JSON list of C-alpha atoms in Angstrom, two decimals:
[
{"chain": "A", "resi": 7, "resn": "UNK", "atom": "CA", "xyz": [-12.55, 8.00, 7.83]},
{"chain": "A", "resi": 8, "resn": "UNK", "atom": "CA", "xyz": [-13.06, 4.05, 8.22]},
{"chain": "A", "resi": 9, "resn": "UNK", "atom": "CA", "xyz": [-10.57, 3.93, 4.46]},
{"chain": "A", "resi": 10, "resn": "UNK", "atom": "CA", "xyz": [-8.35, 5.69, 6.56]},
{"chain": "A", "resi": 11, "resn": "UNK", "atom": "CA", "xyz": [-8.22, 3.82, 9.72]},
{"chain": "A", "resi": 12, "resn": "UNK", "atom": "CA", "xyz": [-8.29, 0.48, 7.52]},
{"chain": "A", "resi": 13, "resn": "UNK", "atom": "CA", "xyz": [-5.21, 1.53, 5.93]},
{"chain": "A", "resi": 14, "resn": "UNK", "atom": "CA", "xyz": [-2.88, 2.03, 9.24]},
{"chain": "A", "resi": 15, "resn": "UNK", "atom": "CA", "xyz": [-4.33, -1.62, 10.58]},
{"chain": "A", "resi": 16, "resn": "UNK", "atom": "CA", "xyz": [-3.15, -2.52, 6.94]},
{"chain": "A", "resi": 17, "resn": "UNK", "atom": "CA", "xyz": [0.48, -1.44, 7.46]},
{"chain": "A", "resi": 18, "resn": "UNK", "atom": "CA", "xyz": [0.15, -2.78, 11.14]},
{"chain": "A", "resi": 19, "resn": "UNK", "atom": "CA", "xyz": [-0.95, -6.14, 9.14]},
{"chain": "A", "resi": 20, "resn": "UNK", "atom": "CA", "xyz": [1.84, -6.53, 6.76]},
{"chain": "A", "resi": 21, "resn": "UNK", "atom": "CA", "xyz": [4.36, -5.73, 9.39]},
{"chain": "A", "resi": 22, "resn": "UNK", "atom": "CA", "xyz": [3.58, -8.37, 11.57]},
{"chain": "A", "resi": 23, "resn": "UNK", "atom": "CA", "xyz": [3.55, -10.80, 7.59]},
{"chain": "A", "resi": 24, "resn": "UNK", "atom": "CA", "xyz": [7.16, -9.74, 7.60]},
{"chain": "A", "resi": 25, "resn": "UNK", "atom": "CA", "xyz": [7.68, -12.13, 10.87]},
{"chain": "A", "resi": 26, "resn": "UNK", "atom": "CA", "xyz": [9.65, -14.99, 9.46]},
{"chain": "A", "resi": 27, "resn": "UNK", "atom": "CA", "xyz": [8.70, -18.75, 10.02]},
{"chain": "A", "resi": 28, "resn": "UNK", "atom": "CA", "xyz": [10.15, -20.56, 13.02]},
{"chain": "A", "resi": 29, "resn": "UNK", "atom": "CA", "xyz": [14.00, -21.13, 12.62]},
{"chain": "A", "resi": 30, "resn": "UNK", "atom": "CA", "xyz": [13.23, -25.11, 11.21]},
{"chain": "A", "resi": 31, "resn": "UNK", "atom": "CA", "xyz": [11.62, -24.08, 8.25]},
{"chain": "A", "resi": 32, "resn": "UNK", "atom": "CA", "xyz": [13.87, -21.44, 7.34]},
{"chain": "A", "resi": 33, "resn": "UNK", "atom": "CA", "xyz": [16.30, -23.72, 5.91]},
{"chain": "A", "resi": 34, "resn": "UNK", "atom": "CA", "xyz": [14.70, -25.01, 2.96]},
{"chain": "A", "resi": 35, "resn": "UNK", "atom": "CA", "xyz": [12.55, -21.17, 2.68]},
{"chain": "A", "resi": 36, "resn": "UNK", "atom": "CA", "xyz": [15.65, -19.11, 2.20]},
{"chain": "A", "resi": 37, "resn": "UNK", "atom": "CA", "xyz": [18.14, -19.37, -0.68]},
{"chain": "A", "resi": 38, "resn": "UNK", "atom": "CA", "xyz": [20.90, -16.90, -1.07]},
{"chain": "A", "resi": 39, "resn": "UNK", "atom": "CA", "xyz": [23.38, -15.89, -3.98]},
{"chain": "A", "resi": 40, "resn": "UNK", "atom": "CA", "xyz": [26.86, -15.02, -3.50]},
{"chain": "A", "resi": 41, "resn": "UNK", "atom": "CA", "xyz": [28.84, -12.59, -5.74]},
{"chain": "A", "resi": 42, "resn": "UNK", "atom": "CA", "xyz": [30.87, -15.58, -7.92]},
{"chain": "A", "resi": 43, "resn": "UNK", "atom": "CA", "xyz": [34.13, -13.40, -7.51]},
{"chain": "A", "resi": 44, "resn": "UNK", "atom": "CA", "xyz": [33.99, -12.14, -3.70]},
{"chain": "A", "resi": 45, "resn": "UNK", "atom": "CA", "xyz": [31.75, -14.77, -2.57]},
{"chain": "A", "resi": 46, "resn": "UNK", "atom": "CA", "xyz": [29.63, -12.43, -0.81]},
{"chain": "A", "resi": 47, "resn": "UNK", "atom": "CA", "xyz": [26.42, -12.51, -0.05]},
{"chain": "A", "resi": 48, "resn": "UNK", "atom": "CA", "xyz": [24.45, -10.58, -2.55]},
{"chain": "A", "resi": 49, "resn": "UNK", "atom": "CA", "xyz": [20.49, -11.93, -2.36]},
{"chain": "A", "resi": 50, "resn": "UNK", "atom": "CA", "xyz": [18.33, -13.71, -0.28]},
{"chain": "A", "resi": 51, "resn": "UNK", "atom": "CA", "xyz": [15.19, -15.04, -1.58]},
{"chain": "A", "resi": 52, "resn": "UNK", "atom": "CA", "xyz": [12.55, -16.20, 0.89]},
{"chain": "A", "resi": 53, "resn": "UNK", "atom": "CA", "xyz": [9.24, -18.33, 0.55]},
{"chain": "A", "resi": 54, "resn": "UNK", "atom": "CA", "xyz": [7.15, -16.83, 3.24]},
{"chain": "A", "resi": 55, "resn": "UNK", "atom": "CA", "xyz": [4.39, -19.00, 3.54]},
{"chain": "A", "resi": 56, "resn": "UNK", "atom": "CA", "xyz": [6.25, -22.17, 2.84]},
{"chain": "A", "resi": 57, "resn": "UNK", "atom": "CA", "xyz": [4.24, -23.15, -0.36]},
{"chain": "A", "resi": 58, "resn": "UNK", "atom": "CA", "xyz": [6.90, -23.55, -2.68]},
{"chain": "A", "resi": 59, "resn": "UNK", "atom": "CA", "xyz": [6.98, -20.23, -4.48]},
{"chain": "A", "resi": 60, "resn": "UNK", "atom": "CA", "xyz": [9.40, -17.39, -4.01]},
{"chain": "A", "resi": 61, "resn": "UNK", "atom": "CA", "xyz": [7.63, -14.35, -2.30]},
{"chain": "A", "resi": 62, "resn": "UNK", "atom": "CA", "xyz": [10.44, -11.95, -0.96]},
{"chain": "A", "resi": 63, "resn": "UNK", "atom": "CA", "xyz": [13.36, -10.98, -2.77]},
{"chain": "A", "resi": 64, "resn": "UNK", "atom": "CA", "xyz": [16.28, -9.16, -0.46]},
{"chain": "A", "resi": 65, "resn": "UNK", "atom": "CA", "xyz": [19.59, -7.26, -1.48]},
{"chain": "A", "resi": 66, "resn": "UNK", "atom": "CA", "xyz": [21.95, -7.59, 0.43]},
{"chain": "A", "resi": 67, "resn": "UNK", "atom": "CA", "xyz": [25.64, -6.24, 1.34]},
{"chain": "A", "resi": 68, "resn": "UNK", "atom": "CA", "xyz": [27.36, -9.21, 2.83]},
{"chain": "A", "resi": 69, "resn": "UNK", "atom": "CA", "xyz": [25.20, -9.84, 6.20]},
{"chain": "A", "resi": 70, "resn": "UNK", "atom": "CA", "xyz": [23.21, -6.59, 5.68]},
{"chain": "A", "resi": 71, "resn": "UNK", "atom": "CA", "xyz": [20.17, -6.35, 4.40]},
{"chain": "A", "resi": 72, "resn": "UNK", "atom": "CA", "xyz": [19.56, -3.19, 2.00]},
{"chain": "A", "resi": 73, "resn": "UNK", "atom": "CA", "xyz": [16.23, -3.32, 0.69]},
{"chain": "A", "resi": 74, "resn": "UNK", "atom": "CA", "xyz": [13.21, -5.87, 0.38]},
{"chain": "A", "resi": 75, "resn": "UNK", "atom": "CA", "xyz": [10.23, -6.20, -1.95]},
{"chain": "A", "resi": 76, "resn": "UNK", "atom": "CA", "xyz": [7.58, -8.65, -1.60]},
{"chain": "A", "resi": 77, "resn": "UNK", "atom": "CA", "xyz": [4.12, -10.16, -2.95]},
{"chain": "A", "resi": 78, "resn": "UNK", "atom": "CA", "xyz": [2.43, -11.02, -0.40]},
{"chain": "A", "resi": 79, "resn": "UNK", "atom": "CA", "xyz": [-0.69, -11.99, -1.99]},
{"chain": "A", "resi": 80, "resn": "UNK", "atom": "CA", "xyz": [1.36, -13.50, -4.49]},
{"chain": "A", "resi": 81, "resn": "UNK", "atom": "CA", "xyz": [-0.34, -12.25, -7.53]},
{"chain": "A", "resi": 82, "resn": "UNK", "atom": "CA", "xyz": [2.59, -11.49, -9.39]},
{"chain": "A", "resi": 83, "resn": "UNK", "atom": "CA", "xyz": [2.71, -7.84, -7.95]},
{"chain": "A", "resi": 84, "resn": "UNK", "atom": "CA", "xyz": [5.49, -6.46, -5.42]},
{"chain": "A", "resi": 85, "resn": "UNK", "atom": "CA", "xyz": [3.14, -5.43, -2.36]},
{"chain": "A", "resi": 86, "resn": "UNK", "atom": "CA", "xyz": [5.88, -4.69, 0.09]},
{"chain": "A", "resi": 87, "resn": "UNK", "atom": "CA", "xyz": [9.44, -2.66, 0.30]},
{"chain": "A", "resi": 88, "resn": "UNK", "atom": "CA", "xyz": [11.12, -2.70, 3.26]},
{"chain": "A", "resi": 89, "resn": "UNK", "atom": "CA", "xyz": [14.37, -0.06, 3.59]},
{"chain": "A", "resi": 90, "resn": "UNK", "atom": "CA", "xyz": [17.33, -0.58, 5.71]},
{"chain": "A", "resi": 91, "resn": "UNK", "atom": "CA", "xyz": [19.90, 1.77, 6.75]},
{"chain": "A", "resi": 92, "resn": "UNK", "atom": "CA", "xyz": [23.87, 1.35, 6.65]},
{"chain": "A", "resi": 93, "resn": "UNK", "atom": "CA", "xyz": [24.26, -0.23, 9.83]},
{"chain": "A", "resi": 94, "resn": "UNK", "atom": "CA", "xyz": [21.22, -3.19, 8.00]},
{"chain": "A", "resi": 95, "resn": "UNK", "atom": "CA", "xyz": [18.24, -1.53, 10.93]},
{"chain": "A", "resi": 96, "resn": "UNK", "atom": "CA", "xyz": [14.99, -1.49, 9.09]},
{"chain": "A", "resi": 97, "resn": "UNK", "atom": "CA", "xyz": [14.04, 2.06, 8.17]},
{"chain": "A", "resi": 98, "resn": "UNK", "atom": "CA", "xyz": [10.40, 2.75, 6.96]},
{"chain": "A", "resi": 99, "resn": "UNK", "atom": "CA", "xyz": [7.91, -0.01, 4.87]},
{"chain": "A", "resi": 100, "resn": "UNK", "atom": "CA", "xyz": [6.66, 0.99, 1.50]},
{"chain": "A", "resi": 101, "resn": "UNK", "atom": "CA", "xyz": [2.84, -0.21, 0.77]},
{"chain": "A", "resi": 102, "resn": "UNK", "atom": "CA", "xyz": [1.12, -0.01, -2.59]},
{"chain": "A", "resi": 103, "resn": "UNK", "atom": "CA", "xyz": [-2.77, 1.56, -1.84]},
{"chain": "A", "resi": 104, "resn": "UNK", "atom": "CA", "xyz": [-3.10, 1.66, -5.32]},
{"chain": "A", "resi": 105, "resn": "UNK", "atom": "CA", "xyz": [-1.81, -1.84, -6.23]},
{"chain": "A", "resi": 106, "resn": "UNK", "atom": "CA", "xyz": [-0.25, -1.37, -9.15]},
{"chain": "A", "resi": 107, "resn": "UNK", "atom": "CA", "xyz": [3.48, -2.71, -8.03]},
{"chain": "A", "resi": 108, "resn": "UNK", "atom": "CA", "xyz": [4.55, 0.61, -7.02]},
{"chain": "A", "resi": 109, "resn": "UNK", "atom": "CA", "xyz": [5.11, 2.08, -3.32]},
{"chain": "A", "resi": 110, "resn": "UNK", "atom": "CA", "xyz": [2.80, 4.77, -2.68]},
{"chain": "A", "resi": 111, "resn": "UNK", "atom": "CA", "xyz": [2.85, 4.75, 0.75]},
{"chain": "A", "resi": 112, "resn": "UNK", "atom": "CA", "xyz": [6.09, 4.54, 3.38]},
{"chain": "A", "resi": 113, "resn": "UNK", "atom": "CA", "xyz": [5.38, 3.45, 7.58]},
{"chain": "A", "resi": 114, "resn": "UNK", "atom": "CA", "xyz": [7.77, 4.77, 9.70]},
{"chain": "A", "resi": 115, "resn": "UNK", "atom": "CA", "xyz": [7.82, 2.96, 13.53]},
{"chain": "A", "resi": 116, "resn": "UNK", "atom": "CA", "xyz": [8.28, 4.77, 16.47]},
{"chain": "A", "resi": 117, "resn": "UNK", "atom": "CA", "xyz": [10.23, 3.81, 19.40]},
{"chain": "A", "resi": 118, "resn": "UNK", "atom": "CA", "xyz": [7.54, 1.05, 20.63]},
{"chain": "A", "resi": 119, "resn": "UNK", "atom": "CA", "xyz": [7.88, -0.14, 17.46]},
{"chain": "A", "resi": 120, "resn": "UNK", "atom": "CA", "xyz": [4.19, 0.40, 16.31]},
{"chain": "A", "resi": 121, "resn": "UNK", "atom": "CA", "xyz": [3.57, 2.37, 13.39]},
{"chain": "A", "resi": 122, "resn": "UNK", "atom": "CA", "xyz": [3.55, 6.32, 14.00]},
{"chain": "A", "resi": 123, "resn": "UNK", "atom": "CA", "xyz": [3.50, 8.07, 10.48]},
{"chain": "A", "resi": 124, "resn": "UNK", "atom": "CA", "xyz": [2.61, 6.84, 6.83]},
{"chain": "A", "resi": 125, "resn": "UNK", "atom": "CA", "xyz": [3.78, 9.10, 4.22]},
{"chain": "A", "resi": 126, "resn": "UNK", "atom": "CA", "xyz": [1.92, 9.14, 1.37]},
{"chain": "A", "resi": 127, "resn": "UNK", "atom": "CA", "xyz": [2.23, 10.48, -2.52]},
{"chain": "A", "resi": 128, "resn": "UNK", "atom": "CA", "xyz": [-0.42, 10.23, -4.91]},
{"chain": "A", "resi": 129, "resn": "UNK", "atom": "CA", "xyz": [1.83, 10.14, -7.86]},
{"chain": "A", "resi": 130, "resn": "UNK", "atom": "CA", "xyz": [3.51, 7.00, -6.15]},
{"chain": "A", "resi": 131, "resn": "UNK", "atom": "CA", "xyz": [6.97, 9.87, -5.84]},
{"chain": "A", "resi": 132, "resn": "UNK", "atom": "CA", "xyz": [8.99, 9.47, -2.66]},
{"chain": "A", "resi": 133, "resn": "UNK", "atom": "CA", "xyz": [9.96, 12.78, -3.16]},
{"chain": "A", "resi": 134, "resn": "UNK", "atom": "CA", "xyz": [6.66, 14.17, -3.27]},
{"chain": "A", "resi": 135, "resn": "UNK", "atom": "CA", "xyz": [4.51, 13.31, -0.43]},
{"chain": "A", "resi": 136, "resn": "UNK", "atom": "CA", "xyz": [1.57, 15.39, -0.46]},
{"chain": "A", "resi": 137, "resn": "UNK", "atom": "CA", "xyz": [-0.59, 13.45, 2.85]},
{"chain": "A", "resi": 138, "resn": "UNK", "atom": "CA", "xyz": [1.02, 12.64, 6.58]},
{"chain": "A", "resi": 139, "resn": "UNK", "atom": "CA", "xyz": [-0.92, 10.46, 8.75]},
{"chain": "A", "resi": 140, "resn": "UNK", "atom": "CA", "xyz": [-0.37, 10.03, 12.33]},
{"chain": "A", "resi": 141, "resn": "UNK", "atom": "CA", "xyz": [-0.93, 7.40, 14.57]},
{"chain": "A", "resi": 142, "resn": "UNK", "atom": "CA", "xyz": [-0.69, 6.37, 18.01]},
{"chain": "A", "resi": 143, "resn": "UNK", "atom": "CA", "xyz": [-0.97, 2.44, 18.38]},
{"chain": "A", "resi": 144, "resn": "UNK", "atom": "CA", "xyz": [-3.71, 1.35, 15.63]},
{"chain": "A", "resi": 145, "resn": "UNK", "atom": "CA", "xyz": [-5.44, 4.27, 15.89]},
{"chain": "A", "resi": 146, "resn": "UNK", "atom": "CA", "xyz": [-5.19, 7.54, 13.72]},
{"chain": "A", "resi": 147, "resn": "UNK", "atom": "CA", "xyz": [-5.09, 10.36, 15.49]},
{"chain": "A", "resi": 148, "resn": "UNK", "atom": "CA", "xyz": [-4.00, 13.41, 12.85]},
{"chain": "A", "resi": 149, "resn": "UNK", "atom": "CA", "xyz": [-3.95, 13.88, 8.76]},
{"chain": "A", "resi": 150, "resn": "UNK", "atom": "CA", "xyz": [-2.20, 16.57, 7.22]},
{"chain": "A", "resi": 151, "resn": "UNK", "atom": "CA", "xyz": [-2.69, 16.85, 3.33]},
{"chain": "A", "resi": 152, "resn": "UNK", "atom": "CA", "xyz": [-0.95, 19.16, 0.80]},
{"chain": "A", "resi": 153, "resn": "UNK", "atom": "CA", "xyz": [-3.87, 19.61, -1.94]},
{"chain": "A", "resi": 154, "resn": "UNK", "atom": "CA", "xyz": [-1.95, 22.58, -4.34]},
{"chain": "A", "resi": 155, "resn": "UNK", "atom": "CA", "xyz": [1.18, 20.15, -4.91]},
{"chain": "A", "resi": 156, "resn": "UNK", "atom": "CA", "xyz": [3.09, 23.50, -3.29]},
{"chain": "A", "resi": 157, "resn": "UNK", "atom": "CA", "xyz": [5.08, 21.21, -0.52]},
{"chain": "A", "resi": 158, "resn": "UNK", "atom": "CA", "xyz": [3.53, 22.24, 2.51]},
{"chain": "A", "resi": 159, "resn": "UNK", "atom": "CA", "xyz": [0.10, 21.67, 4.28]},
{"chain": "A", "resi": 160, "resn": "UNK", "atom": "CA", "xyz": [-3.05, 23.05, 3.55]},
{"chain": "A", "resi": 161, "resn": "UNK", "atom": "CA", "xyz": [-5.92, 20.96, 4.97]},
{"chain": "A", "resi": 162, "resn": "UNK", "atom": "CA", "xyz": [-5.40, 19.75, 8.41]},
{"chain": "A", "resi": 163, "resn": "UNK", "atom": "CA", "xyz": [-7.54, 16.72, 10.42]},
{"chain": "A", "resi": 164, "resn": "UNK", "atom": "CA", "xyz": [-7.88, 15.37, 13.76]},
{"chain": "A", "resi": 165, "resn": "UNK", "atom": "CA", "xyz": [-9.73, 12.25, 15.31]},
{"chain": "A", "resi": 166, "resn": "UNK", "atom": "CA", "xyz": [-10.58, 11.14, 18.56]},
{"chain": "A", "resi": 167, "resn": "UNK", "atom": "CA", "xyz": [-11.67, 7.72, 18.94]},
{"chain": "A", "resi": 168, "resn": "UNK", "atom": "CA", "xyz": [-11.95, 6.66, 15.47]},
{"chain": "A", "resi": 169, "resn": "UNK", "atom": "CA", "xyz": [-14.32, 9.68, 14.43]},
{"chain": "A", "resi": 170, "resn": "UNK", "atom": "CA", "xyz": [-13.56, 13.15, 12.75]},
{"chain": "A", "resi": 171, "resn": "UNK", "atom": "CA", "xyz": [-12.89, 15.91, 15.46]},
{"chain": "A", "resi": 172, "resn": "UNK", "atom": "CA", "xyz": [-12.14, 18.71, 13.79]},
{"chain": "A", "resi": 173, "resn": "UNK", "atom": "CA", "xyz": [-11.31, 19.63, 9.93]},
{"chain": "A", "resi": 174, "resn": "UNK", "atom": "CA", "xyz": [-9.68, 22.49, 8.85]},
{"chain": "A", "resi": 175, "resn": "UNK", "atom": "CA", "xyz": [-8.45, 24.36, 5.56]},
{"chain": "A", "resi": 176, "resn": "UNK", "atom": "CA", "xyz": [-5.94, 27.24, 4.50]},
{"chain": "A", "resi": 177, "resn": "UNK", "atom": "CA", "xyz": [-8.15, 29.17, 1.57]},
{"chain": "A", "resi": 178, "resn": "UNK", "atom": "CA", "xyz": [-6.05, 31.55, 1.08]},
{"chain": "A", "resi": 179, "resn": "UNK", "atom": "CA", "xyz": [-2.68, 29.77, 0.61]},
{"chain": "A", "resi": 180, "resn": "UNK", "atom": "CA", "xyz": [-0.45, 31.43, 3.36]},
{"chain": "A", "resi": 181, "resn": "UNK", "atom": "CA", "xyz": [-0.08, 28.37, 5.38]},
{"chain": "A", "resi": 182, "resn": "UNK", "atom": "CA", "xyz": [-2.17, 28.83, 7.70]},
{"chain": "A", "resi": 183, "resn": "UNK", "atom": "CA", "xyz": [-5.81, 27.22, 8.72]},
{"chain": "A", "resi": 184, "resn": "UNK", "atom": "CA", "xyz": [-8.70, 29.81, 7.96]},
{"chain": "A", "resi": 185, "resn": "UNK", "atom": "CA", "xyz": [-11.61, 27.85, 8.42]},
{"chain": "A", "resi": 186, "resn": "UNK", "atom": "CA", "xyz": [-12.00, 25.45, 10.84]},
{"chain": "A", "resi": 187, "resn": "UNK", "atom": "CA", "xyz": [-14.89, 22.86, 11.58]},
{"chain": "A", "resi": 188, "resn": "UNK", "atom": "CA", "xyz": [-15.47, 20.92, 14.55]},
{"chain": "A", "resi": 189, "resn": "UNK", "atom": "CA", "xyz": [-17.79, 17.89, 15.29]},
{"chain": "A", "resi": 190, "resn": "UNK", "atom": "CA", "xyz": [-19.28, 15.90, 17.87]},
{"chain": "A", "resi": 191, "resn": "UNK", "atom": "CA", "xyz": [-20.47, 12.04, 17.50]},
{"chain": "A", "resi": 192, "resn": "UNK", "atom": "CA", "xyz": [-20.01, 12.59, 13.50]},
{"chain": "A", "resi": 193, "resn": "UNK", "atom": "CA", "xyz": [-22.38, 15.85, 13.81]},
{"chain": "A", "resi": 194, "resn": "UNK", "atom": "CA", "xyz": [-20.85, 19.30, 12.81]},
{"chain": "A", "resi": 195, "resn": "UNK", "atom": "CA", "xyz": [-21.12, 21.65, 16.16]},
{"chain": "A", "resi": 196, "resn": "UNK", "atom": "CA", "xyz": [-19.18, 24.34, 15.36]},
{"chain": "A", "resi": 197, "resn": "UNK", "atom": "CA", "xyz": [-17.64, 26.40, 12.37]},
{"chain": "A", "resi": 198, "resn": "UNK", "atom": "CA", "xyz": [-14.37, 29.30, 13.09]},
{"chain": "A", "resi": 199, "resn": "UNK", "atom": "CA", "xyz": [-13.40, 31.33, 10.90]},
{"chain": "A", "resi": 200, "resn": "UNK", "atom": "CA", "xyz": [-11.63, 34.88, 10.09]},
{"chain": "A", "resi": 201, "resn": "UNK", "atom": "CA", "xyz": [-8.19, 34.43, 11.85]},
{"chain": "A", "resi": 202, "resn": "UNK", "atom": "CA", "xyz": [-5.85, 37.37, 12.97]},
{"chain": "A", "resi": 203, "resn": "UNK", "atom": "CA", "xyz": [-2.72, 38.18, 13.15]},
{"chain": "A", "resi": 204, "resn": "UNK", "atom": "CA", "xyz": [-1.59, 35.42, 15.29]},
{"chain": "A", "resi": 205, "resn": "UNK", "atom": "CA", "xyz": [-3.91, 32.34, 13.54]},
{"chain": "A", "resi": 206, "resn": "UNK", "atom": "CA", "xyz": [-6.76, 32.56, 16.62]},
{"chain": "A", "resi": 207, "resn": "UNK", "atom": "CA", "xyz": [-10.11, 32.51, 14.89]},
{"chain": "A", "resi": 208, "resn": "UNK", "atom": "CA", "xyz": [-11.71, 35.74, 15.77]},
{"chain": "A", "resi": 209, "resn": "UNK", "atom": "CA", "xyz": [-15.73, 33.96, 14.59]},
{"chain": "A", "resi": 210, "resn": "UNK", "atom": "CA", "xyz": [-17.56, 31.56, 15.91]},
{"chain": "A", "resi": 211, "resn": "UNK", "atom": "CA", "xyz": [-20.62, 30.02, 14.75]},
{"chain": "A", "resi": 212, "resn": "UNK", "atom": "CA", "xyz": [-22.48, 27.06, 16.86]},
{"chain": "A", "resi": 213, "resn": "UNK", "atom": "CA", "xyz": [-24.47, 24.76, 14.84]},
{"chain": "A", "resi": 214, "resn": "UNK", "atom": "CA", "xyz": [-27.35, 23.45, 16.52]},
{"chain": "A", "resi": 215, "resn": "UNK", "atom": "CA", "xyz": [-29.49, 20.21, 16.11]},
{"chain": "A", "resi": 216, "resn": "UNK", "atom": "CA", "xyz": [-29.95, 19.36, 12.51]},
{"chain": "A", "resi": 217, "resn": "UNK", "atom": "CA", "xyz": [-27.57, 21.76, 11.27]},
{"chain": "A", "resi": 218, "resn": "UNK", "atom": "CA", "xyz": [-29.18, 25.15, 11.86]},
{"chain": "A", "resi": 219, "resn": "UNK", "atom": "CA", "xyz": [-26.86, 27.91, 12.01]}
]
C-alpha cells in the first residue's frame, strides 16, 4: 500500500521537475536544431538543472512539441516521456518503476491538473496495461489489476485515507468480483462471498478481534 501511494507522489514529483527554470536562464539551457532544408524547428535540447549537461531531449514540429524524454537523475537512463497531442497540449507522462530506460507507467491529469490515473504494464507495453490506479489529489483512492493477461479486470481495490478498504477478486473469470474482503484500521472485518445473479454477495461473514471467524 505505502509502494503504491509512493509511486503517485512520484509522478506528482516529476511533474512539478518538468517546471522549466525562470525565463533568464533559459537562454543559455535550451538549444534547438532546425531542419537544414526547411529551417524548421526540429529539436530542443534542455539542461534542466543548469549544470552543464543535456537532460531533456524534445521533438518537435515547428513550434510544437511532440514528444519528450528525460534523465532526470542523470544517470545515463531516460526517466521521463512526456506526449503531446496535434494541437502541441501535453497528453499523459510516461515513468519507468522499473528503471531500466523504458516507460512502464503513463499519468494522465485531470481537469485540475493533478494526476488522476497511472496506467501501468508490467511488460513495459503501452498496449497492454494490465493495472489502473486512481487518484484524487496525492492520494490513491482505487486499483484495478488484470492478473490473467485476458484485458479486463479481475482484482479490484479501494482505499480510504491511505489504508486498504476493501479487496476484492473474480475466481471464476466472468468479470465479475466473487469474493470480497473488507477492513477496518488495516484489520480484516468482514469477508462476502457467493454472488447472484445480479453481483450482490448473498454471504457474509464478520471477523471478530484477532481474526476469529
Amino acid at each position: 500500500m505505502r509502494r503504491l501511494i509512493g509511486v503517485g507522489l512520484a509522478v506528482l514529483t516529476a511533474a512539478a521537475c518538468s517546471n522549466p527554470p525562470p525565463q533568464a536562464a533559459r537562454s543559455t539551457t535550451i538549444k534547438p536544431t532546425y531542419d537544414a532544408k526547411t529551417g524548421k524547428l526540429t529539436e530542443l535540447t534542455f539542461d534542466r538543472n543548469g549544470n552543464g549537461r543535456i537532460d531533456t531531449w524534445t521533438d518537435m514540429n515547428g513550434a510544437k512539441p511532440v514528444r519528450s524524454q528525460s534523465d532526470l537523475n542523470e544517470d545515463g537512463t531516460l526517466d521521463r516521456w512526456e506526449y503531446y497531442d496535434d494541437q502541441g497540449q501535453l497528453v499523459k507522462v510516461g515513468m519507468s518503476r522499473s528503471n531500466d530506460g523504458r516507460p512502464d507507467s503513463w499519468a494522465f491529469s485531470g481537469p485540475d491538473g493533478t494526476v488522476a490515473r497511472v496506467e501501468v504494464s508490467s511488460t513495459s507495453d503501452e498496449k497492454a496495461i494490465d493495472r489502473w490506479e486512481f487518484y484524487r489529489g496525492t492520494e490513491l483512492i482505487r486499483v484495478e489489476q488484470d492478473t490473467n493477461a485476458d484485458g479486463r479486470p479481475d482484482n479490484w481495490e479501494t482505499y480510504e485515507n491511505g489504508s486498504l478498504k476493501t479487496a476484492a477478486a473474480d475466481e471464476n473469470a466472468d468479470g465479475r468480483p466473487d469474493r470480497r474482503l473488507t477492513y477496518a484500521d488495516g484489520a480484516l472485518v468482514l469477508i462476502e462471498s457467493e454472488p447472484d445473479a445480479s453481483g450482490a454477495f448473498t454471504k457474509r461473514v464478520p471477523v471478530k478481534d484477532g481474526g476469529e471467524l
